[in-house]
PDB file of C-alpha atoms in Angstrom:
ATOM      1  CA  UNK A1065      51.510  87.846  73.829  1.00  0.00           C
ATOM      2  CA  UNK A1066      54.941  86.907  74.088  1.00  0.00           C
ATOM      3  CA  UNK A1067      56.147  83.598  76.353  1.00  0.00           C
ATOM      4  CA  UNK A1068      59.583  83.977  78.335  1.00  0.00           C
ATOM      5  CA  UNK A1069      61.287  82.023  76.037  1.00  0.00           C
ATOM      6  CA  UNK A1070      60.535  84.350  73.070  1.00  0.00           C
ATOM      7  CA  UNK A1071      62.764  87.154  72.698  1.00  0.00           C
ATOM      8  CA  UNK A1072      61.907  90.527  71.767  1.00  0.00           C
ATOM      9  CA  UNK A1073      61.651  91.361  68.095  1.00  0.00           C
ATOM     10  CA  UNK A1074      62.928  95.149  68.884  1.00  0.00           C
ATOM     11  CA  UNK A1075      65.963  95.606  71.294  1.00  0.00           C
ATOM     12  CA  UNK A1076      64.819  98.216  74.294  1.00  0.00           C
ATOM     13  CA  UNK A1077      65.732 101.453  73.756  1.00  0.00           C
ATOM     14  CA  UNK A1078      67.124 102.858  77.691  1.00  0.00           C
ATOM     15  CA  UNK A1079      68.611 105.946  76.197  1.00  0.00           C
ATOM     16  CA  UNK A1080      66.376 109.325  77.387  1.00  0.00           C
ATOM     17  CA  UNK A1081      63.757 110.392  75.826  1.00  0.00           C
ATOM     18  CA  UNK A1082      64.962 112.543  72.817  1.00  0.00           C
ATOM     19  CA  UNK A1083      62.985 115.569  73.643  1.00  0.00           C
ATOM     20  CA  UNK A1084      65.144 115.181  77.051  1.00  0.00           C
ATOM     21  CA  UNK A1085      68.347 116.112  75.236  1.00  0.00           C
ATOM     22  CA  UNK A1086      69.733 118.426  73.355  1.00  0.00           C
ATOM     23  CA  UNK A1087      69.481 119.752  70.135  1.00  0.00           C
ATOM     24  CA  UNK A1088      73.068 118.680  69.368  1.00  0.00           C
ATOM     25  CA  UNK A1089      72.338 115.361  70.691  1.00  0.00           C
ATOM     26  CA  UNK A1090      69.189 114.865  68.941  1.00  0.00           C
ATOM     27  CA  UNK A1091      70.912 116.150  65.992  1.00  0.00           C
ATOM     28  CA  UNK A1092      73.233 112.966  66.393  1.00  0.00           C
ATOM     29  CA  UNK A1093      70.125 110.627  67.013  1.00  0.00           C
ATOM     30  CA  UNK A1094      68.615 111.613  63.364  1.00  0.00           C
ATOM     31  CA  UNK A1095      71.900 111.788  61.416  1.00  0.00           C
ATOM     32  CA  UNK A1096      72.682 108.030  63.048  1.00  0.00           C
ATOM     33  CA  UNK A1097      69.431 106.996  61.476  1.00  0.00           C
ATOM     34  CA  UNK A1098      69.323 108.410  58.302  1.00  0.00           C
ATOM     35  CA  UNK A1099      72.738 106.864  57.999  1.00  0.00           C
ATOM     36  CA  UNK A1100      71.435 103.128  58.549  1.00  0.00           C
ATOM     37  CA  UNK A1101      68.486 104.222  55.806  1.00  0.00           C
ATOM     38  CA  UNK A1102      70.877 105.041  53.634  1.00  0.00           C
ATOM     39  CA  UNK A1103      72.721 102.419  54.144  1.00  0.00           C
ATOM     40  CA  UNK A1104      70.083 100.371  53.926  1.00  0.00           C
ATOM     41  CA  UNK A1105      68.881 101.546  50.633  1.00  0.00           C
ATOM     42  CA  UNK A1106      72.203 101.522  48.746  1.00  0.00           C
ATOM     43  CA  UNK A1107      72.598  97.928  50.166  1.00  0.00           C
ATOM     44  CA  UNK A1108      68.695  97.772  47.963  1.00  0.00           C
ATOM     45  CA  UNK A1109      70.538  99.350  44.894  1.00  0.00           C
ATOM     46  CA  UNK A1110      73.213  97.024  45.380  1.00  0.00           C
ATOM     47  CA  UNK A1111      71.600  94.064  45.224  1.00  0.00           C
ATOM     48  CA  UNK A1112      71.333  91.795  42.112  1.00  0.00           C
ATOM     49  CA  UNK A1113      68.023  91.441  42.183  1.00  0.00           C
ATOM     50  CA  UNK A1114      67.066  95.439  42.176  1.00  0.00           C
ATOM     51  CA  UNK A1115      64.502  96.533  39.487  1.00  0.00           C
ATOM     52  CA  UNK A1116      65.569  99.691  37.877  1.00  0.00           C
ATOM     53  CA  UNK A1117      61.796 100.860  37.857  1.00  0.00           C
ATOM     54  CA  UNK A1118      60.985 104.400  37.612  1.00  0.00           C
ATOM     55  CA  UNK A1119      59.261 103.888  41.547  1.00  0.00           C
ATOM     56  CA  UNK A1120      62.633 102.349  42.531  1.00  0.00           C
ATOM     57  CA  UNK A1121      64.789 104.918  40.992  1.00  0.00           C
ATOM     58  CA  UNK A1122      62.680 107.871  42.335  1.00  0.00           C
ATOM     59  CA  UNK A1123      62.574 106.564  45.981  1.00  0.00           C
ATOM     60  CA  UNK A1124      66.656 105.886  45.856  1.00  0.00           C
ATOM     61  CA  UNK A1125      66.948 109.253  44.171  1.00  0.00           C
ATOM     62  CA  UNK A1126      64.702 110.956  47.010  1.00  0.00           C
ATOM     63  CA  UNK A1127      66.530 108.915  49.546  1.00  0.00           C
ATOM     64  CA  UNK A1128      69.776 110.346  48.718  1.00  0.00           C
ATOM     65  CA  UNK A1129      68.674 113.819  47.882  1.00  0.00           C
ATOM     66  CA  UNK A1130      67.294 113.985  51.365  1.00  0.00           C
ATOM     67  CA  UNK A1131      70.402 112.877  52.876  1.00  0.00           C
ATOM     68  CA  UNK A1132      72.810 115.182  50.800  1.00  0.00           C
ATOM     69  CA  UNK A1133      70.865 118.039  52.188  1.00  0.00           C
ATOM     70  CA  UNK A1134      70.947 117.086  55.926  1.00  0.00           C
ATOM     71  CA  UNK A1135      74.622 116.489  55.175  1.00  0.00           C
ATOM     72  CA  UNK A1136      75.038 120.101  54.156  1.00  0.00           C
ATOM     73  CA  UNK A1137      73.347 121.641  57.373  1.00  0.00           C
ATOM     74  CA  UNK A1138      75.507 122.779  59.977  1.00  0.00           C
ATOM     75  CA  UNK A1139      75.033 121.327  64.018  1.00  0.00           C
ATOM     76  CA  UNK A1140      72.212 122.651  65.359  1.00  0.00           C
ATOM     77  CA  UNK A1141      72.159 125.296  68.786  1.00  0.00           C
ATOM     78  CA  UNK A1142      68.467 126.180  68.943  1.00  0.00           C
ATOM     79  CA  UNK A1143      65.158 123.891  68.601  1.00  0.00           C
ATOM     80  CA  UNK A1144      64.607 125.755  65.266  1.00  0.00           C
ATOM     81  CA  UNK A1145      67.529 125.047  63.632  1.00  0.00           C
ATOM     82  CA  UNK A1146      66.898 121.227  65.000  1.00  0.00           C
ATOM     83  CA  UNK A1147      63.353 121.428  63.070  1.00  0.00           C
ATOM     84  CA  UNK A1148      65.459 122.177  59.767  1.00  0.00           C
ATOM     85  CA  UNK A1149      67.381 118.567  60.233  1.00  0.00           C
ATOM     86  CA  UNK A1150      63.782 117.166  60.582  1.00  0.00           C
ATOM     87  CA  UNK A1151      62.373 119.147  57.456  1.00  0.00           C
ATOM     88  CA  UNK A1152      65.506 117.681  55.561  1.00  0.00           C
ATOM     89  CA  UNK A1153      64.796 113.741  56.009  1.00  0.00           C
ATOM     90  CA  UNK A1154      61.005 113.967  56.240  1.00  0.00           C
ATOM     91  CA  UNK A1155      60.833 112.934  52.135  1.00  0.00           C
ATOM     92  CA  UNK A1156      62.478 110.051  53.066  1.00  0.00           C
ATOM     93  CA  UNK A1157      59.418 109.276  56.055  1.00  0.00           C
ATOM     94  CA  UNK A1158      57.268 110.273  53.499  1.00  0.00           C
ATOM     95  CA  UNK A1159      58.495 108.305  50.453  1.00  0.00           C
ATOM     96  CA  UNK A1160      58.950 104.522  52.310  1.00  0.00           C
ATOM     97  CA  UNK A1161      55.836 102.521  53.032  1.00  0.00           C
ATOM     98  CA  UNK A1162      55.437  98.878  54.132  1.00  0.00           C
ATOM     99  CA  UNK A1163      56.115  97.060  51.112  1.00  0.00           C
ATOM    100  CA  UNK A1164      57.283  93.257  50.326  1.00  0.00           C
ATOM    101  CA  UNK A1165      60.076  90.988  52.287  1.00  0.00           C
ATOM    102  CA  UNK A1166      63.324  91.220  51.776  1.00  0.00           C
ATOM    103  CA  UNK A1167      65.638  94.868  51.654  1.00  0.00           C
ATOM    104  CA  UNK A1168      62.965  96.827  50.736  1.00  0.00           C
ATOM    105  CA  UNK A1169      61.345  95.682  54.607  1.00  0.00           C
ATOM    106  CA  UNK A1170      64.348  96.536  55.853  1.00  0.00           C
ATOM    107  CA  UNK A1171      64.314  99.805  54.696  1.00  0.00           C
ATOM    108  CA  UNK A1172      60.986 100.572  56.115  1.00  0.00           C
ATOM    109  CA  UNK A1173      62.240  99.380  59.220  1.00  0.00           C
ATOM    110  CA  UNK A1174      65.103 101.789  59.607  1.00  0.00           C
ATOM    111  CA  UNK A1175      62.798 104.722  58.280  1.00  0.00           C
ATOM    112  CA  UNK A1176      60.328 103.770  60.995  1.00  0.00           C
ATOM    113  CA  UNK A1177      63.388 104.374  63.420  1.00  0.00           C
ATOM    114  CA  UNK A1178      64.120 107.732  61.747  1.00  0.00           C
ATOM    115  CA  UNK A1179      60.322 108.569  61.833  1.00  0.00           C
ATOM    116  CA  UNK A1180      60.557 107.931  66.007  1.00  0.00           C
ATOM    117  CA  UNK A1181      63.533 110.334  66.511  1.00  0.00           C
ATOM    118  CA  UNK A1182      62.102 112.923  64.509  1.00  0.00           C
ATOM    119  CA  UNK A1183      58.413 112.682  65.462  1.00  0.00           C
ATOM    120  CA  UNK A1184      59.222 113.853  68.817  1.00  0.00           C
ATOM    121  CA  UNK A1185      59.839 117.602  67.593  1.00  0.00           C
ATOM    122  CA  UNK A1186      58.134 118.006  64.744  1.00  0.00           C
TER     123      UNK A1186
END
């Protein structure tokens, strides 16, 4: 429970409800977030403190694999061609798991968000 002076850990979300918009608009909700993942998980690479372990290098490597191909697809104009966008990212979803503090939280924060706007189709 949460006292009025506590603020909100998650910002409100008062856009529509994705499934209330278009394909071309939803198309912009999940290339937004996979942007701030992969933002999110170069930041990771960046950092002085990243471990070049084979788990790190394979979920980077999947992360930006994933990405590459939903940069290649064109906009979509039907819900099928929407579902494609999905199929593209959903390694990443499937590759990021609550893990310690720090970037790599981050990261799982920002898939979670990219989870939400593509869960509503799939």
């Amino acid at each position: 429970m949460r006292d009025a002076d506590t603020p909100r850990q998650e910002p409100t979300d008062d856009r529509s409800h994705p499934a209330a918009l278009t394909p071309q608009q939803r198309a912009d909700l999940i290339r937004a977030a996979a942007a701030e993942v992969r933002e999110r998980v170069q930041a990771w690479r960046d950092n002085p403190n990243w471990r070049n372990t084979p788990a790190n290098s394979h979920r980077y490597e999947t992360t930006l694999g994933a990405i590459g191909v939903l940069s290649e697809l064109p906009e979509p104009q039907t819900e099928e061609a929407l579902a494609s966008l999905a199929d593209a990212v959903r390694p990443i979803v499937v590759e990021w798991r609550p893990s310690r503090p720090g970037p790599e939280q981050s990261i799982y924060a920002a898939v979670e968000r990219l989870w939400r706007t593509i869960d509503v189709h799939t």
